[in-house]
Amino acid sequence: MKYIYRIYQVLVFLPLGIITTLVMVLMVTIGCTFGNGHFWGYAPGHWWARIFLKLLLIPVKVEGREQLEKDQSYVFVANHQGAFDIFLIYGYLNRNFKWMMKHQLRNMPFIGYACEKSHQIFVDKRGPKKIKASYDAARNTLKDGISLTVFPEGARTFTGHMARFRRGAFALADELQLPVVPLTINGSFNIMPRMRDGHFVNWHPLQLTIHQPIYPVGKGDDNINATLNQAYDSIMSALVPEYQGFVENPDQ
């Protein structure tokens, strides 16, 4: 079956995947240029991700959507198992959200333009004025149900296990007084781990677990640290036994 699936990827998935990706990029670029960046920055990617996983015949299971309120903005934080985390979250979280990204990406040709037009959140830590400007921009964007998604590990795992979390997303949630929602991803590491980028896809089910929101209690370092630790424990609790526990990742 493995080789039949690989033949299917070459003959069916690859051409259809290229076509759907090109259509998505055009829709985002044109839509964000002439229309509502909040809508066009999310909707085409949402349907592209769903089609992408369906073309690969990968089943998806989502638990916990009932935890979320309709018009509430959240900061979603997820473990980062592999490249397929993006497709799972874009396609199946079912919330309009922005990505947190480094300010340097704003200067990249085409990518920076598309990210800015679609209101992605650029974080600039080059001094207090830049940090304040980043927070003010995020405050203007993350409202009326528009949320933020962050991988607080900072990079994909090499082991399948979670690495340590960085504080950035939790500091932003604290500044804006937004609830943090932990997301546990299972299966992405089995489909295509970081060490196998560009190889054939391994068939494996994907699962997204949406945990109970963590609302801010106070403001400042105590709230940031408490939220970070609670989010880490929540995500860890829903990982499959194979990837439970902390294992040092080479890039952290």
Protein backbone atom coordinates (compact mmCIF):
# COMPACT_ATOMS: atom_id res chain seq x y z
CA MET A 1 0.00 0.00 0.00
CA LYS A 2 2.90 2.37 0.68
CA TYR A 3 4.03 2.29 -2.94
CA ILE A 4 0.50 2.61 -4.31
CA TYR A 5 0.08 5.70 -2.13
CA ARG A 6 3.33 7.13 -3.48
CA ILE A 7 2.24 6.56 -7.07
CA TYR A 8 -1.06 8.28 -6.23
CA GLN A 9 0.88 11.26 -4.84
CA VAL A 10 2.87 11.65 -8.06
CA LEU A 11 0.07 11.07 -10.57
CA VAL A 12 -2.94 12.60 -8.79
CA PHE A 13 -2.03 14.68 -5.76
CA LEU A 14 0.97 16.54 -7.18
CA PRO A 15 -0.70 18.10 -10.25
CA LEU A 16 -3.94 18.87 -8.40
CA GLY A 17 -2.02 20.20 -5.41
CA ILE A 18 -0.01 22.58 -7.61
CA ILE A 19 -3.17 23.86 -9.31
CA THR A 20 -5.05 24.46 -6.03
CA THR A 21 -2.01 26.18 -4.52
CA LEU A 22 -1.66 28.56 -7.47
CA VAL A 23 -5.37 29.36 -7.34
CA MET A 24 -5.14 30.04 -3.60
CA VAL A 25 -2.14 32.36 -3.97
CA LEU A 26 -3.90 34.35 -6.71
CA MET A 27 -7.09 34.63 -4.65
CA VAL A 28 -5.21 35.85 -1.57
CA THR A 29 -3.11 38.35 -3.55
CA ILE A 30 -5.98 39.81 -5.57
CA GLY A 31 -8.50 39.66 -2.74
CA CYS A 32 -6.21 41.35 -0.20
CA THR A 33 -5.27 44.05 -2.73
CA PHE A 34 -8.80 45.04 -3.68
CA GLY A 35 -10.99 43.64 -0.90
CA ASN A 36 -11.24 42.80 2.79
CA GLY A 37 -7.81 41.57 3.92
CA HIS A 38 -9.28 39.86 6.98
CA PHE A 39 -11.51 37.68 4.79
CA TRP A 40 -9.17 37.08 1.85
CA GLY A 41 -6.21 36.49 4.14
CA TYR A 42 -8.01 33.56 5.73
CA ALA A 43 -10.80 32.00 3.64
CA PRO A 44 -8.77 30.84 0.59
CA GLY A 45 -6.12 29.31 2.87
CA HIS A 46 -8.82 27.61 4.93
CA TRP A 47 -10.35 25.82 1.93
CA TRP A 48 -6.96 25.17 0.31
CA ALA A 49 -5.78 23.37 3.46
CA ARG A 50 -8.93 21.23 3.61
CA ILE A 51 -8.67 20.30 -0.07
CA PHE A 52 -4.94 19.57 0.35
CA LEU A 53 -5.56 17.04 3.14
CA LYS A 54 -8.54 15.49 1.36
CA LEU A 55 -6.45 15.01 -1.79
CA LEU A 56 -3.90 13.16 0.34
CA LEU A 57 -6.71 11.01 1.81
CA ILE A 58 -5.67 11.98 5.34
CA PRO A 59 -8.49 11.70 7.92
CA VAL A 60 -8.84 14.51 10.46
CA LYS A 61 -10.43 14.45 13.90
CA VAL A 62 -11.14 17.61 15.90
CA GLU A 63 -12.14 17.70 19.56
CA GLY A 64 -13.11 20.65 21.74
CA ARG A 65 -14.62 23.23 19.38
CA GLU A 66 -17.43 23.67 21.94
CA GLN A 67 -14.85 25.33 24.23
CA LEU A 68 -14.81 28.47 22.03
CA GLU A 69 -17.18 31.44 22.03
CA LYS A 70 -18.31 32.76 18.65
CA ASP A 71 -17.14 36.39 18.70
CA GLN A 72 -14.29 36.10 21.20
CA SER A 73 -10.73 36.73 20.03
CA TYR A 74 -8.11 34.25 21.28
CA VAL A 75 -4.41 33.60 21.20
CA PHE A 76 -4.07 29.99 20.06
CA VAL A 77 -0.82 28.24 20.99
CA ALA A 78 0.07 24.83 19.52
CA ASN A 79 2.86 22.29 19.58
CA HIS A 80 4.82 22.26 16.33
CA GLN A 81 5.20 18.66 15.11
CA GLY A 82 5.74 19.26 11.41
CA ALA A 83 4.79 20.99 8.17
CA PHE A 84 1.28 19.55 8.25
CA ASP A 85 0.45 21.55 11.39
CA ILE A 86 -0.28 24.47 9.05
CA PHE A 87 -2.83 22.51 6.99
CA LEU A 88 -4.51 21.11 10.10
CA ILE A 89 -4.92 24.49 11.81
CA TYR A 90 -5.83 26.44 8.68
CA GLY A 91 -8.30 23.83 7.54
CA TYR A 92 -9.93 22.63 10.72
CA LEU A 93 -9.66 25.16 13.55
CA ASN A 94 -12.53 27.00 11.85
CA ARG A 95 -11.56 30.40 13.27
CA ASN A 96 -10.39 33.45 11.36
CA PHE A 97 -6.90 34.05 12.69
CA LYS A 98 -3.57 35.72 11.99
CA TRP A 99 -0.05 34.34 12.31
CA MET A 100 2.60 35.95 14.51
CA MET A 101 5.78 36.51 12.50
CA LYS A 102 9.15 38.28 12.67
CA HIS A 103 9.24 41.84 11.38
CA GLN A 104 11.97 40.92 8.86
CA LEU A 105 9.38 39.03 6.77
CA ARG A 106 7.73 42.35 5.92
CA ASN A 107 10.66 43.11 3.60
CA MET A 108 10.51 39.84 1.65
CA PRO A 109 9.30 40.25 -1.96
CA PHE A 110 5.66 39.20 -2.49
CA ILE A 111 5.45 37.38 0.88
CA GLY A 112 5.84 40.56 2.91
CA TYR A 113 3.27 42.35 0.78
CA ALA A 114 0.72 39.54 1.10
CA CYS A 115 1.26 39.23 4.86
CA GLU A 116 0.85 42.96 5.42
CA LYS A 117 -2.26 43.21 3.26
CA SER A 118 -3.83 40.26 5.10
CA HIS A 119 -3.07 41.89 8.48
CA GLN A 120 -0.68 39.27 9.85
CA ILE A 121 0.94 40.28 13.15
CA PHE A 122 4.55 41.45 12.77
CA VAL A 123 6.55 41.52 16.01
CA ASP A 124 9.40 44.01 16.24
CA LYS A 125 11.49 43.87 19.43
CA ARG A 126 14.05 46.55 18.46
CA GLY A 127 13.38 48.81 21.41
CA PRO A 128 10.39 49.93 23.52
CA LYS A 129 8.84 52.11 20.78
CA LYS A 130 8.90 49.24 18.27
CA ILE A 131 7.43 46.83 20.83
CA LYS A 132 4.64 49.29 21.67
CA ALA A 133 3.89 49.77 17.97
CA SER A 134 3.65 45.99 17.53
CA TYR A 135 1.25 45.72 20.45
CA ASP A 136 -0.87 48.62 19.17
CA ALA A 137 -1.12 47.03 15.71
CA ALA A 138 -2.09 43.69 17.26
CA ARG A 139 -4.70 45.41 19.44
CA ASN A 140 -6.32 46.96 16.36
CA THR A 141 -6.39 43.61 14.54
CA LEU A 142 -7.26 41.07 17.24
CA LYS A 143 -10.85 41.97 17.98
CA ASP A 144 -14.38 41.00 16.95
CA GLY A 145 -13.45 37.32 16.81
CA ILE A 146 -10.17 37.71 14.88
CA SER A 147 -7.59 35.57 16.67
CA LEU A 148 -3.87 34.84 16.61
CA THR A 149 -2.09 31.49 16.19
CA VAL A 150 1.45 30.92 17.44
CA PHE A 151 3.87 27.99 17.72
CA PRO A 152 5.61 28.99 20.97
CA GLU A 153 8.36 26.41 20.52
CA GLY A 154 9.61 28.63 17.70
CA ALA A 155 10.50 25.75 15.35
CA ARG A 156 9.36 22.28 14.41
CA THR A 157 10.44 19.44 16.66
CA PHE A 158 13.21 17.03 15.66
CA THR A 159 11.94 14.34 18.06
CA GLY A 160 8.14 14.52 18.08
CA HIS A 161 8.35 15.73 21.67
CA MET A 162 7.59 19.30 22.71
CA ALA A 163 10.43 21.71 23.29
CA ARG A 164 10.35 24.62 25.73
CA PHE A 165 7.92 27.46 25.10
CA ARG A 166 9.02 31.02 24.43
CA ARG A 167 7.24 33.91 26.14
CA GLY A 168 6.33 36.10 23.15
CA ALA A 169 2.78 34.88 22.52
CA PHE A 170 1.97 34.85 26.21
CA ALA A 171 3.36 38.37 26.70
CA LEU A 172 1.18 39.62 23.84
CA ALA A 173 -1.89 37.86 25.28
CA ASP A 174 -1.10 39.46 28.64
CA GLU A 175 -0.72 42.93 27.11
CA LEU A 176 -4.04 42.64 25.23
CA GLN A 177 -5.73 40.70 28.06
CA LEU A 178 -6.86 37.98 25.67
CA PRO A 179 -7.54 34.35 26.65
CA VAL A 180 -4.97 31.77 25.53
CA VAL A 181 -6.25 28.51 24.01
CA PRO A 182 -3.83 25.55 23.93
CA LEU A 183 -4.00 23.29 20.86
CA THR A 184 -2.57 19.77 20.78
CA ILE A 185 -1.55 18.39 17.38
CA ASN A 186 -1.07 14.66 16.92
CA GLY A 187 -0.03 12.86 13.74
CA SER A 188 1.83 15.61 11.89
CA PHE A 189 5.25 14.27 12.93
CA ASN A 190 4.29 10.85 11.58
CA ILE A 191 3.20 12.29 8.22
CA MET A 192 6.31 14.34 7.50
CA PRO A 193 8.85 15.10 10.23
CA ARG A 194 11.25 17.98 9.83
CA MET A 195 14.07 15.65 8.80
CA ARG A 196 12.08 14.42 5.77
CA ASP A 197 11.01 17.72 4.16
CA GLY A 198 10.44 17.26 0.44
CA HIS A 199 10.01 13.47 0.67
CA PHE A 200 6.90 11.41 0.05
CA VAL A 201 4.05 11.89 2.50
CA ASN A 202 3.40 9.07 4.96
CA TRP A 203 -0.30 8.32 5.44
CA HIS A 204 -1.36 8.90 9.04
CA PRO A 205 -4.48 10.37 10.71
CA LEU A 206 -4.33 13.90 12.10
CA GLN A 207 -5.95 15.03 15.34
CA LEU A 208 -6.49 18.53 16.72
CA THR A 209 -7.49 18.92 20.37
CA ILE A 210 -8.81 22.33 21.42
CA HIS A 211 -8.38 22.83 25.15
CA GLN A 212 -10.27 25.06 27.55
CA PRO A 213 -9.34 28.75 27.23
CA ILE A 214 -7.03 30.18 29.88
CA TYR A 215 -8.29 33.63 30.86
CA PRO A 216 -5.88 36.23 32.25
CA VAL A 217 -5.68 36.62 36.01
CA GLY A 218 -4.01 39.95 36.58
CA LYS A 219 -1.34 41.41 34.34
CA GLY A 220 2.43 41.11 34.22
CA ASP A 221 5.11 38.44 34.69
CA ASP A 222 3.11 36.31 37.12
CA ASN A 223 0.19 36.04 34.69
CA ILE A 224 2.52 35.39 31.72
CA ASN A 225 4.41 32.60 33.51
CA ALA A 226 1.27 30.99 34.90
CA THR A 227 -0.45 31.02 31.50
CA LEU A 228 2.65 29.62 29.75
CA ASN A 229 2.98 26.75 32.22
CA GLN A 230 -0.73 25.91 32.14
CA ALA A 231 -0.80 25.94 28.33
CA TYR A 232 2.28 23.72 28.17
CA ASP A 233 0.74 21.19 30.57
CA SER A 234 -2.58 21.18 28.70
CA ILE A 235 -0.95 20.52 25.33
CA MET A 236 1.30 17.84 26.80
CA SER A 237 -1.68 16.07 28.41
CA ALA A 238 -3.29 15.26 25.05
CA LEU A 239 -0.18 14.09 23.19
CA VAL A 240 -0.09 10.42 22.31
CA PRO A 241 2.02 8.39 24.80
CA GLU A 242 4.87 8.04 22.29
CA TYR A 243 5.59 11.77 22.49
CA GLN A 244 4.77 12.45 26.12
CA GLY A 245 7.44 14.05 28.28
CA PHE A 246 10.20 16.56 27.57
CA VAL A 247 13.07 15.58 25.28
CA GLU A 248 15.74 18.13 24.35
CA ASN A 249 15.46 19.31 20.74
CA PRO A 250 18.75 20.04 18.94
CA ASP A 251 17.77 23.58 17.92
CA GLN A 252 16.76 24.75 21.40
